[in-house]
mmCIF file of C-alpha atoms in Angstrom:
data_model
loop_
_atom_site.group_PDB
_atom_site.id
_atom_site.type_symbol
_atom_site.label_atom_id
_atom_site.label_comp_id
_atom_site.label_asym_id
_atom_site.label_seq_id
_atom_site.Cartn_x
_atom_site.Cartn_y
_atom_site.Cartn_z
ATOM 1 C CA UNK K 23 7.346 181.843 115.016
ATOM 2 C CA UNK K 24 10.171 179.210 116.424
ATOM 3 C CA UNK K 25 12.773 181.075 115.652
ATOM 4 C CA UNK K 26 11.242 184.384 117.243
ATOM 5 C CA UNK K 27 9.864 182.713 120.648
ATOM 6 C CA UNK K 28 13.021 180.611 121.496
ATOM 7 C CA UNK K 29 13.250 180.075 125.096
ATOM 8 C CA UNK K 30 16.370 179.999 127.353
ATOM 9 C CA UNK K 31 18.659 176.663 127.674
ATOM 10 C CA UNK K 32 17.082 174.957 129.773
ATOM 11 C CA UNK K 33 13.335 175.817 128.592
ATOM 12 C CA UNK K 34 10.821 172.745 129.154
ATOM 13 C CA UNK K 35 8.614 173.833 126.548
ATOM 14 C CA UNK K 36 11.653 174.315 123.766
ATOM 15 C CA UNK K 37 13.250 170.493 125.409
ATOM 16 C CA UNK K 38 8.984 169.605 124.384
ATOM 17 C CA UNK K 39 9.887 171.161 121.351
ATOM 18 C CA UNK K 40 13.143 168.934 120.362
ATOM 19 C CA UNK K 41 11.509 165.802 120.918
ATOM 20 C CA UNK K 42 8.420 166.583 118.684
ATOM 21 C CA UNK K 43 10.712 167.723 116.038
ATOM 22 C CA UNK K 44 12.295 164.405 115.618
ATOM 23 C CA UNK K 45 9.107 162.419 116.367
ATOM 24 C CA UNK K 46 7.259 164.040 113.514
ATOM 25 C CA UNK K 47 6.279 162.574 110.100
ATOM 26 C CA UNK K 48 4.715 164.227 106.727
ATOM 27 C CA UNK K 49 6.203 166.603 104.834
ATOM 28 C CA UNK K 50 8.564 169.808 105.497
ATOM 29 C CA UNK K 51 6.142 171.899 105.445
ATOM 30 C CA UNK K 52 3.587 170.080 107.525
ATOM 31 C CA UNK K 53 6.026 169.269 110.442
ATOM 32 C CA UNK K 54 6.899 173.363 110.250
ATOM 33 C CA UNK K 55 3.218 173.962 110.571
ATOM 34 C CA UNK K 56 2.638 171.400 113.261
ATOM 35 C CA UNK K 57 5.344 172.701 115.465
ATOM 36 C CA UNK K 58 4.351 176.530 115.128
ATOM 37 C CA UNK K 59 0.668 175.692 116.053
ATOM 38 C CA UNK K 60 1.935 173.855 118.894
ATOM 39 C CA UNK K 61 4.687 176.178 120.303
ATOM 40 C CA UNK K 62 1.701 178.996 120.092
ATOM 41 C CA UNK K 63 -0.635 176.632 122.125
ATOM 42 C CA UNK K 64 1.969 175.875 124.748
ATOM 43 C CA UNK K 65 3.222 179.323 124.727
ATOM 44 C CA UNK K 66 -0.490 180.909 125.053
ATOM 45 C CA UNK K 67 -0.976 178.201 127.896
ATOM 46 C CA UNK K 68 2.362 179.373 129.609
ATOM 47 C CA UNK K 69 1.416 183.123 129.574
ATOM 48 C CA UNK K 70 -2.086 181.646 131.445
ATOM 49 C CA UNK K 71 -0.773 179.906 133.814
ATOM 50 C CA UNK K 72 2.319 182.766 134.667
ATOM 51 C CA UNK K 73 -1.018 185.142 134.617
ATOM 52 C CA UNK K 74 -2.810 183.203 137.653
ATOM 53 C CA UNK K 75 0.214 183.727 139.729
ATOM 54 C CA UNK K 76 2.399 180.640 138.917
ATOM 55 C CA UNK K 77 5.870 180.515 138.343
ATOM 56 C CA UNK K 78 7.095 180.149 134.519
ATOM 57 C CA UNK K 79 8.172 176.899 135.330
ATOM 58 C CA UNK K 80 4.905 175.766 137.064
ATOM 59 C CA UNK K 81 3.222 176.854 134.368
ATOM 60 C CA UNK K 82 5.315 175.596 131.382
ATOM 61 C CA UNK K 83 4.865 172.032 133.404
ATOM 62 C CA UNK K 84 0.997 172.665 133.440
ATOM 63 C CA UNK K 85 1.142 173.178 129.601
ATOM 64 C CA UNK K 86 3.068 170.021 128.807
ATOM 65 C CA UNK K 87 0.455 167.817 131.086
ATOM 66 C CA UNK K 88 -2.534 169.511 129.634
ATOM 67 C CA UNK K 89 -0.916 168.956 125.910
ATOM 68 C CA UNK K 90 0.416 165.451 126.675
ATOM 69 C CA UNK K 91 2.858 163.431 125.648
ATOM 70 C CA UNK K 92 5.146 163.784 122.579
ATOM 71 C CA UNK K 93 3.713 160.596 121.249
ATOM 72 C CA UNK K 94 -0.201 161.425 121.320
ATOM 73 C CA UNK K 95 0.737 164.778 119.834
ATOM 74 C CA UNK K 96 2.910 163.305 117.161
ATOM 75 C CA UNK K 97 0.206 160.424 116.236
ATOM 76 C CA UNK K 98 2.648 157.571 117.320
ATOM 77 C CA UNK K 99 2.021 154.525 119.766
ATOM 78 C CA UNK K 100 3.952 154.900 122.081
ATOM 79 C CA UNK K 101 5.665 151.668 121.565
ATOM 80 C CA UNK K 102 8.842 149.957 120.625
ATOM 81 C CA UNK K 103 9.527 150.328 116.824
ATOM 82 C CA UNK K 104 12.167 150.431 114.804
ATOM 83 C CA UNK K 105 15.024 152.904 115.713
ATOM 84 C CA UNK K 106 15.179 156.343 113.594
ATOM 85 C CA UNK K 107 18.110 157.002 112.194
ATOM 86 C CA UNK K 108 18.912 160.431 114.231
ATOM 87 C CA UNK K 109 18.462 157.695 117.667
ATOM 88 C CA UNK K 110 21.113 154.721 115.961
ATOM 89 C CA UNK K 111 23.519 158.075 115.022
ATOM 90 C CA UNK K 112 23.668 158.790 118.829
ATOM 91 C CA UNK K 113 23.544 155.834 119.820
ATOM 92 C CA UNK K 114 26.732 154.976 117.908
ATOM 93 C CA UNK K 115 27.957 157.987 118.974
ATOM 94 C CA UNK K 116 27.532 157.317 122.765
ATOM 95 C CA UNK K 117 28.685 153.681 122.302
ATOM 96 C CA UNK K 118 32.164 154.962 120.551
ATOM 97 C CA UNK K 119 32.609 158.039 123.352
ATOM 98 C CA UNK K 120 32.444 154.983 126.055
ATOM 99 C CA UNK K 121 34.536 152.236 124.836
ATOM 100 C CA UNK K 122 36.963 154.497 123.462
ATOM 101 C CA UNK K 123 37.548 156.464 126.346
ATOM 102 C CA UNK K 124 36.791 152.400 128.299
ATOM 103 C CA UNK K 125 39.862 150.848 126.256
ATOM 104 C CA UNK K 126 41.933 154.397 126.607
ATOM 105 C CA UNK K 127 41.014 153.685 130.244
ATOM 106 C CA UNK K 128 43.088 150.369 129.986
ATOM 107 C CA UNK K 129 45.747 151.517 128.378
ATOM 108 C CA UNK K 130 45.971 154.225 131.310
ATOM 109 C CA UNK K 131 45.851 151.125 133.757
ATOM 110 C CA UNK K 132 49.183 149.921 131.912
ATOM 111 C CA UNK K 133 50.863 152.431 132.723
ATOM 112 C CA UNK K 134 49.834 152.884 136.298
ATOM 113 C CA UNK K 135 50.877 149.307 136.734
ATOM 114 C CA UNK K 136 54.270 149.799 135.630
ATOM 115 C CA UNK K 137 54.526 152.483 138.329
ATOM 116 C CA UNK K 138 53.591 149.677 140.714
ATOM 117 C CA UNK K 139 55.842 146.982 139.570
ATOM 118 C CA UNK K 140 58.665 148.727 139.206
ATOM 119 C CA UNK K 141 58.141 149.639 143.039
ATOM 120 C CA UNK K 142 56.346 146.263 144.227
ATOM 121 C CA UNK K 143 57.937 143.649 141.790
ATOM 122 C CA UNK K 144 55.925 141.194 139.668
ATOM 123 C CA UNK K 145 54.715 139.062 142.996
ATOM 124 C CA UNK K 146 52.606 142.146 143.841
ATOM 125 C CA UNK K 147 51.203 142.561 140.272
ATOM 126 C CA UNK K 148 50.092 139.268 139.524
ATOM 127 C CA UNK K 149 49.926 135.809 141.046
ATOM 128 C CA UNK K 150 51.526 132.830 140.122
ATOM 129 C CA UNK K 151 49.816 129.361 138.676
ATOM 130 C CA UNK K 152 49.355 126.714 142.194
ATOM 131 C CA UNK K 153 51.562 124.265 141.610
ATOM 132 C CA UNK K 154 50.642 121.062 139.475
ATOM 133 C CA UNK K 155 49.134 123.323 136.926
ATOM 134 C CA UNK K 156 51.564 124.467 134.534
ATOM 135 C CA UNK K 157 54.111 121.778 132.702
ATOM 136 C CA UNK K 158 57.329 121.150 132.075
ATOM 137 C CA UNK K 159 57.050 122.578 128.444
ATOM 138 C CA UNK K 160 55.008 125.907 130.401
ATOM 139 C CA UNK K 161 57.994 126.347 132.329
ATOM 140 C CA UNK K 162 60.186 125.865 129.048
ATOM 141 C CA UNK K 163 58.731 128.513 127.371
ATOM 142 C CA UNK K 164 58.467 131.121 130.452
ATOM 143 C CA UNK K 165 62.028 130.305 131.257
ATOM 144 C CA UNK K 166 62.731 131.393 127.729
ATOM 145 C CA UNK K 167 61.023 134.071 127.236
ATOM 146 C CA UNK K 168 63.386 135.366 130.315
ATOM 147 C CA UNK K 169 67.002 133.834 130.593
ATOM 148 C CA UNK K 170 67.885 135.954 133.575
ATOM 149 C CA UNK K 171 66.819 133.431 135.939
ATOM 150 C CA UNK K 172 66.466 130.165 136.409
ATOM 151 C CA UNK K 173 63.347 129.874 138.638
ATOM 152 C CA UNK K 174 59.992 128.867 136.383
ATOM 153 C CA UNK K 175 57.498 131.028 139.007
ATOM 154 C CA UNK K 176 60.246 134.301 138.499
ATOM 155 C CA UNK K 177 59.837 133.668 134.682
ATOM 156 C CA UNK K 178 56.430 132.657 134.991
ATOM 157 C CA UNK K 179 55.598 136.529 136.883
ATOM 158 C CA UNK K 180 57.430 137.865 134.256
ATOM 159 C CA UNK K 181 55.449 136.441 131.441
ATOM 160 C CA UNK K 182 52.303 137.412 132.644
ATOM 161 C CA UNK K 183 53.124 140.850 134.002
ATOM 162 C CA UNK K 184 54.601 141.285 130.197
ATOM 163 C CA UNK K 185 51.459 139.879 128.623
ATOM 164 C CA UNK K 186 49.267 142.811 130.904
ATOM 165 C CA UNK K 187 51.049 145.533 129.982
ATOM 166 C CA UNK K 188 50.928 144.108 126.284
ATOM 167 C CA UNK K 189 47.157 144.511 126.615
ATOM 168 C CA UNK K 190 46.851 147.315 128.058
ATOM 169 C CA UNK K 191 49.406 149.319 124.993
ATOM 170 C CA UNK K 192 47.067 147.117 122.920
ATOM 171 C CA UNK K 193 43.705 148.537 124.484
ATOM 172 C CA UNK K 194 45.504 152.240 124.184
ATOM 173 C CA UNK K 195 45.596 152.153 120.358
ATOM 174 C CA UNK K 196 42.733 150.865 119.852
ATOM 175 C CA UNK K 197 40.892 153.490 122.084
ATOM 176 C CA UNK K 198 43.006 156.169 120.430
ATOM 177 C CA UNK K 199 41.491 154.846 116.929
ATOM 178 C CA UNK K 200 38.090 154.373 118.261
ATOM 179 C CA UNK K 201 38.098 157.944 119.572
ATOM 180 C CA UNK K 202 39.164 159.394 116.549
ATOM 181 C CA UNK K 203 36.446 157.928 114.443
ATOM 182 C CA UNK K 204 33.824 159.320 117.079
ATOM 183 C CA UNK K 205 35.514 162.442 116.510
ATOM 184 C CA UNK K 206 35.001 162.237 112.737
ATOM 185 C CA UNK K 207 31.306 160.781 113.042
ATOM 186 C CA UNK K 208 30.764 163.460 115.470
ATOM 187 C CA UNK K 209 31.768 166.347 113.277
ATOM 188 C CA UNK K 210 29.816 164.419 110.787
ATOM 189 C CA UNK K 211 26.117 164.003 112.158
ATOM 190 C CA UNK K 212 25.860 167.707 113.957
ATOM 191 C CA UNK K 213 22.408 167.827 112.657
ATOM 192 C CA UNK K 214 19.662 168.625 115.108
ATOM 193 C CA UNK K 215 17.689 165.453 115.014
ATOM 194 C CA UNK K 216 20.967 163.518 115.832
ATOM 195 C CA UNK K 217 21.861 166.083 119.073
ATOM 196 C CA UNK K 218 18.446 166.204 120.594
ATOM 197 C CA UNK K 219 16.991 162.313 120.264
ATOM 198 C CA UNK K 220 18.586 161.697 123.620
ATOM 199 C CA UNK K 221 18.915 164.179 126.521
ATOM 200 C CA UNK K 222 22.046 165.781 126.889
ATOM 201 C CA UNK K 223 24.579 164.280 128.682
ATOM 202 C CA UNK K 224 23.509 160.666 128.154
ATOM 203 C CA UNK K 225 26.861 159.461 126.867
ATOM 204 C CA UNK K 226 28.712 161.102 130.161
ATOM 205 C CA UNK K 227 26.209 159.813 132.502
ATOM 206 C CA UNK K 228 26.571 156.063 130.576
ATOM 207 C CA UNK K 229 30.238 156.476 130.790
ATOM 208 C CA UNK K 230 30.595 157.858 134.756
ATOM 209 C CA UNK K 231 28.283 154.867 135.582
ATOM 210 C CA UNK K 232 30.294 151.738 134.150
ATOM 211 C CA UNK K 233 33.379 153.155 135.324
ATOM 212 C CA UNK K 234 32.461 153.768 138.630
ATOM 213 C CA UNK K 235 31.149 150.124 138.688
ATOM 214 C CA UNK K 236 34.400 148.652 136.743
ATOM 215 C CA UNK K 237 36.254 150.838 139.633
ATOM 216 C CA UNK K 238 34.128 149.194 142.641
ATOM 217 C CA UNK K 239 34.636 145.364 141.184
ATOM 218 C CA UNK K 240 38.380 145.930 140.645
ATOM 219 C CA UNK K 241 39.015 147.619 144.377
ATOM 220 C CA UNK K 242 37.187 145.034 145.735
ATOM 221 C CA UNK K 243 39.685 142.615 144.057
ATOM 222 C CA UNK K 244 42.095 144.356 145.579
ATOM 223 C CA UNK K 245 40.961 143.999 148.861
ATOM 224 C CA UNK K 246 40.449 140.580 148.280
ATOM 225 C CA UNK K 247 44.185 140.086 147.518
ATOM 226 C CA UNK K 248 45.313 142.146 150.648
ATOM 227 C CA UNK K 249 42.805 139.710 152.843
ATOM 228 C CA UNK K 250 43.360 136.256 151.304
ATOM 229 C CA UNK K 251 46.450 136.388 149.659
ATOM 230 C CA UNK K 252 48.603 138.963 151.754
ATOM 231 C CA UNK K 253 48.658 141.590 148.510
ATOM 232 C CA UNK K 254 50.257 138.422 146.066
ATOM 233 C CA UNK K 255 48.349 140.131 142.506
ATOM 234 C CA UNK K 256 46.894 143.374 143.639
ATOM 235 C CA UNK K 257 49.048 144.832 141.249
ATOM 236 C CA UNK K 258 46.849 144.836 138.437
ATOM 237 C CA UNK K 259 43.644 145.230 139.597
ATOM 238 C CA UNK K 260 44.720 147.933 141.730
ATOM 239 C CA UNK K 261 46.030 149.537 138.635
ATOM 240 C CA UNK K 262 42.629 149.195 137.106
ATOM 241 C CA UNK K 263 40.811 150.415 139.656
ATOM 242 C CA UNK K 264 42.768 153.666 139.425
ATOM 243 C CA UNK K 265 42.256 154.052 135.796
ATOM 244 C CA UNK K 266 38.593 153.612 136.324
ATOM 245 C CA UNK K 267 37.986 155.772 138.957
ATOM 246 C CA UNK K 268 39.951 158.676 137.071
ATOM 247 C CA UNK K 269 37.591 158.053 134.115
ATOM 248 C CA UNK K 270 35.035 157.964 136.423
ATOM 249 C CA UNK K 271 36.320 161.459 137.507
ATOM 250 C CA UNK K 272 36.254 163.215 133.905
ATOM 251 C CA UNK K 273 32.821 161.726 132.732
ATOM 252 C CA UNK K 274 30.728 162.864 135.940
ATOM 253 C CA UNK K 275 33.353 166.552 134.994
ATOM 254 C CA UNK K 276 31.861 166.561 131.305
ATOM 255 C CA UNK K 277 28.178 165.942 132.502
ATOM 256 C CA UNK K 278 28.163 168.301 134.995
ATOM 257 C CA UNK K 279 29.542 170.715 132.578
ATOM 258 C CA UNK K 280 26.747 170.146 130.248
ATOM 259 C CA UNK K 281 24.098 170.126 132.620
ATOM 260 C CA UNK K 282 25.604 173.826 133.563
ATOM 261 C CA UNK K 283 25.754 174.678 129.847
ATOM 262 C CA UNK K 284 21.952 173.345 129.650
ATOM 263 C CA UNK K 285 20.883 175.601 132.452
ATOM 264 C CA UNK K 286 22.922 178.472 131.970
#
């Protein structure tokens, strides 16, 4: 009976469906028989409610409040229990699509920022330590770690602009890795229990949201270096910013694209 009354993407009644599926205990066969007598119910209560005059999706909404929740229906509390293993599968999932594609995000940042210095010098990308707060054996070390000049704050820039872009190559690999084992876990868990825990598009939405927030506390950084410090250090968390607002960019692309595949 599923297999034969499968609504359209987007159905409430098959989204109903999902969530029972994975919310079900007992055997094979019982869940099978659990879920056909309930798709029949809802699906009887649908026709009803489309046979009154109301809309399909009026009327798929009136089934799901006169069935209840998946919980009641499923014999559960509804109350916080120990994980399933389809929700910790996504959940991993989602947590290696984000910081991969967060560190990647860096590494992006890097090479913005070497745009920037190479146009604004090292001043502009990062600021140097007041004085009084570095030593003699500090100043050694920068001085160096660049024998071009002879000024401690030039070497000093030079260090630190070299230890950011450092990071952010460092952040880059490790994204690229990370990314490639969600790629492999992915391919891995494509079961149905693992897909539909979580509404689609939960990983994009996470992912749009902490980079647009990373993006607003870097730019306003950078405003706070134009205002206070007449643009000494923007550099980097201008470069930052940028990288964060372009991920911001392709997550909210990818989760508008599923929502269209969901309701297409």
């Amino acid at each position: 009976m599923i297999g034969s009354t499968a609504g359209t993407s987007g159905d409430l009644i098959e989204d109903y469906l999902d969530r029972l599926l994975v919310s079900l205990s007992g055997s094979p066969r019982q869940v099978r028989h659990t879920l056909a007598e309930v798709e029949a119910h809802l699906r009887d209560a649908v026709a009803e409610g489309m046979a009154t005059g109301l809309s399909e999706d009026a009327a798929q909404t009136q089934a799901l409040e006169r069935i209840g929740p998946v919980h009641v229906v499923a014999g559960r509390p509804a109350v916080l229990t120990r994980p399933s293993a389809p929700l910790l599968r996504h959940l991993v999932l989602t947590a290696g699509l984000v910081g991969s594609a967060g560190f990647i995000a860096i590494g992006v940042a890097g090479i913005v920022g070497r745009f920037l210095n190479a146009a604004k010098g090292n001043l502009f990308m990062t600021p140097p330590f007041p004085p009084g707060t570095y030593s003699r054996a500090d100043c050694a070390r920068w001085l160096a770690g660049d024998p071009h000049t002879h000024s401690c704050v030039t070497a000093m820039l030079a260090d630190h602009v070299g230890d950011f872009f450092l990071q952010a190559g460092a952040c880059a690999v490790l994204g690229l890795l990370g990314l490639a084992a969600y790629l492999f876990l992915r391919r891995r868990w494509r079961d149905r229990a693992t897909q539909t825990v979580l509404p689609p598009g939960t990983a994009q939405a996470l992912g749009a949201v902490l980079a647009g927030l990373a993006a607003i506390v870097c730019f306003g950084q950078v405003a706070d270096a134009e205002n206070v410090k007449h643009g000494i250090g923007a550099g980097e968390p201008l470069s930052l910013a940028i990288a964060a607002t372009s991920a911001t960019a392709v997550f909210a692309l990818a989760l508008r694209q599923k929502v269209r595949s969901r309701t297409s």
